[in-house]
């Protein structure tokens, strides 16, 4: 019977609908993170530098390695000068060093105020041309790499000196005493966990991407599972099912088929869309921990990035299975497709409201659900509650069905 129920769920028509809606959802919400990660020359430079440091130094940056990285800044500036020397715009203004380029850019772009004259507009345009050139593929984003190396070697030295108090007093007062104590104990103890290498945009972008992906996973599970119980009811299949040899256990079999199908569809979505994000080479950071001196923000736990991704996948499965169970319950109590849609719309809206805050900055102080509740680990609790709600609704439905059969008998 399980095989037959699975066949009823996996129909060609609904699969075609899932493919169409999945493509539309991808282009609207997910494609940006595939095309534009890292987003902008500065973040591209940070990502390039972080990859280089992990490949050369390992998952952490020790003091002697930081000194080596800081010592490479003149070489990077010389590389940039080589590109500038061959550039007609740089030759036009007689730029003979990277420092002169930075001064020219500052005067022509950053310090400009009020209405610009024709000469100022020309200098502004030329400065932007040079900036785009030094941030482009032809120069391997040398400007971004210089920016990242300067920023994070300076930040490293500041953390080395100041520890958890690396920010000013007003900034640190944003944290509660418990958060402050946890950060001090977890990241500035004997193991110096703050020395870990992790580009800050990676956990931010990946968790946001997965938050939107979770919306699609839950919606696709609703689309796949909801029509079957309604179709059975509209075709008066229930009396036949209850009178068969399988009897009252048919509901359990249908629920098992729904859960297996939801898990299978979740797996397919994760493999496809997760695989697309993997094309950015994020596996380089699987051994790095999620907290770093590179402005990642504090987190309640500090697993490796690979384990953190697995935790995100686990919460995705828990949430998707819970939503699948709730969708199964709602469709089971719908007399027709219109009634089913009216019940599914609020569920989809609720899913869209919960999923991004659930996974974005997972287990970080900055997670929206944590900010709302001040409960560490609230993300896992929320996912378990969603699953529990679905299972409770199924248990109540099964109990009610048994009573109905006894009364009818």
mmCIF file of N, CA and C in Angstrom, residues 59-60 187 193 196-198 202-203 206 282-292 299 301-312 362-364:
data_model
loop_
_atom_site.group_PDB
_atom_site.id
_atom_site.type_symbol
_atom_site.label_atom_id
_atom_site.label_comp_id
_atom_site.label_asym_id
_atom_site.label_seq_id
_atom_site.Cartn_x
_atom_site.Cartn_y
_atom_site.Cartn_z
ATOM 1 N N UNK A 59 43.200 26.959 9.096
ATOM 2 C CA UNK A 59 41.917 27.543 9.491
ATOM 3 C C UNK A 59 42.057 28.717 10.461
ATOM 4 N N UNK A 60 43.224 28.905 11.057
ATOM 5 C CA UNK A 60 43.438 30.029 11.971
ATOM 6 C C UNK A 60 44.634 30.846 11.521
ATOM 7 N N UNK A 187 35.539 32.939 23.200
ATOM 8 C CA UNK A 187 36.388 33.332 22.080
ATOM 9 C C UNK A 187 37.714 33.953 22.483
ATOM 10 N N UNK A 193 40.059 31.421 20.207
ATOM 11 C CA UNK A 193 39.173 31.040 19.105
ATOM 12 C C UNK A 193 38.909 32.194 18.146
ATOM 13 N N UNK A 196 40.267 32.512 14.298
ATOM 14 C CA UNK A 196 39.746 31.737 13.184
ATOM 15 C C UNK A 196 39.537 32.619 11.950
ATOM 16 N N UNK A 197 39.692 32.035 10.769
ATOM 17 C CA UNK A 197 39.507 32.740 9.501
ATOM 18 C C UNK A 197 38.121 32.407 8.952
ATOM 19 N N UNK A 198 37.303 33.411 8.724
ATOM 20 C CA UNK A 198 35.983 33.224 8.126
ATOM 21 C C UNK A 198 35.529 34.547 7.506
ATOM 22 N N UNK A 202 30.153 35.190 4.097
ATOM 23 C CA UNK A 202 29.811 33.797 3.804
ATOM 24 C C UNK A 202 28.682 33.279 4.697
ATOM 25 N N UNK A 203 28.811 33.287 6.033
ATOM 26 C CA UNK A 203 27.676 32.811 6.842
ATOM 27 C C UNK A 203 26.433 33.671 6.680
ATOM 28 N N UNK A 206 25.033 32.759 3.006
ATOM 29 C CA UNK A 206 24.612 31.363 2.896
ATOM 30 C C UNK A 206 23.366 31.104 3.725
ATOM 31 N N UNK A 282 32.798 27.219 -1.410
ATOM 32 C CA UNK A 282 32.687 27.432 0.039
ATOM 33 C C UNK A 282 33.235 26.255 0.840
ATOM 34 N N UNK A 283 33.460 25.109 0.161
ATOM 35 C CA UNK A 283 34.011 23.954 0.884
ATOM 36 C C UNK A 283 35.407 24.238 1.427
ATOM 37 N N UNK A 284 36.054 25.275 0.914
ATOM 38 C CA UNK A 284 37.370 25.685 1.447
ATOM 39 C C UNK A 284 37.278 26.007 2.937
ATOM 40 N N UNK A 285 36.115 26.503 3.368
ATOM 41 C CA UNK A 285 35.954 26.961 4.747
ATOM 42 C C UNK A 285 35.239 25.948 5.639
ATOM 43 N N UNK A 286 35.029 24.728 5.162
ATOM 44 C CA UNK A 286 34.313 23.735 5.969
ATOM 45 C C UNK A 286 35.019 23.445 7.289
ATOM 46 N N UNK A 287 36.337 23.567 7.315
ATOM 47 C CA UNK A 287 37.081 23.298 8.543
ATOM 48 C C UNK A 287 37.239 24.504 9.450
ATOM 49 N N UNK A 288 36.824 25.691 8.969
ATOM 50 C CA UNK A 288 36.931 26.917 9.761
ATOM 51 C C UNK A 288 35.715 27.057 10.672
ATOM 52 N N UNK A 289 35.913 27.673 11.818
ATOM 53 C CA UNK A 289 34.791 27.884 12.733
ATOM 54 C C UNK A 289 34.056 29.166 12.373
ATOM 55 N N UNK A 290 32.797 29.252 12.832
ATOM 56 C CA UNK A 290 31.914 30.300 12.308
ATOM 57 C C UNK A 290 32.144 31.666 12.951
ATOM 58 N N UNK A 291 32.893 31.719 14.052
ATOM 59 C CA UNK A 291 33.239 33.016 14.635
ATOM 60 C C UNK A 291 34.666 33.378 14.249
ATOM 61 N N UNK A 292 34.869 34.636 13.892
ATOM 62 C CA UNK A 292 36.189 35.064 13.436
ATOM 63 C C UNK A 292 36.400 36.540 13.760
ATOM 64 N N UNK A 299 28.626 34.373 18.195
ATOM 65 C CA UNK A 299 27.675 33.270 18.052
ATOM 66 C C UNK A 299 27.590 32.490 19.361
ATOM 67 N N UNK A 301 27.225 29.195 19.610
ATOM 68 C CA UNK A 301 28.065 28.004 19.468
ATOM 69 C C UNK A 301 29.125 28.331 18.428
ATOM 70 N N UNK A 302 30.180 27.538 18.397
ATOM 71 C CA UNK A 302 31.262 27.839 17.466
ATOM 72 C C UNK A 302 31.744 26.567 16.768
ATOM 73 N N UNK A 303 30.828 25.901 16.050
ATOM 74 C CA UNK A 303 31.252 24.702 15.319
ATOM 75 C C UNK A 303 32.001 25.092 14.051
ATOM 76 N N UNK A 304 32.525 24.120 13.352
ATOM 77 C CA UNK A 304 33.113 24.413 12.048
ATOM 78 C C UNK A 304 31.999 24.804 11.081
ATOM 79 N N UNK A 305 32.376 25.478 10.045
ATOM 80 C CA UNK A 305 31.389 25.903 9.055
ATOM 81 C C UNK A 305 30.675 24.700 8.443
ATOM 82 N N UNK A 306 31.404 23.603 8.247
ATOM 83 C CA UNK A 306 30.782 22.398 7.705
ATOM 84 C C UNK A 306 29.710 21.850 8.626
ATOM 85 N N UNK A 307 30.009 21.774 9.937
ATOM 86 C CA UNK A 307 29.011 21.296 10.914
ATOM 87 C C UNK A 307 27.843 22.273 10.986
ATOM 88 N N UNK A 308 28.130 23.555 10.921
ATOM 89 C CA UNK A 308 27.076 24.573 10.950
ATOM 90 C C UNK A 308 26.130 24.406 9.766
ATOM 91 N N UNK A 309 26.686 24.088 8.604
ATOM 92 C CA UNK A 309 25.848 23.836 7.417
ATOM 93 C C UNK A 309 24.975 22.606 7.633
ATOM 94 N N UNK A 310 25.537 21.567 8.253
ATOM 95 C CA UNK A 310 24.747 20.363 8.532
ATOM 96 C C UNK A 310 23.624 20.661 9.522
ATOM 97 N N UNK A 311 23.896 21.510 10.520
ATOM 98 C CA UNK A 311 22.840 21.919 11.454
ATOM 99 C C UNK A 311 21.734 22.673 10.725
ATOM 100 N N UNK A 312 22.124 23.478 9.759
ATOM 101 C CA UNK A 312 21.132 24.205 8.981
ATOM 102 C C UNK A 312 20.280 23.242 8.153
ATOM 103 N N UNK A 362 22.080 31.835 11.712
ATOM 104 C CA UNK A 362 21.708 30.737 12.608
ATOM 105 C C UNK A 362 22.670 30.646 13.792
ATOM 106 N N UNK A 363 22.128 30.718 15.008
ATOM 107 C CA UNK A 363 22.851 30.610 16.275
ATOM 108 C C UNK A 363 23.811 31.773 16.541
ATOM 109 N N UNK A 364 23.699 32.849 15.773
ATOM 110 C CA UNK A 364 24.454 34.071 16.063
ATOM 111 C C UNK A 364 23.619 34.976 16.970
#
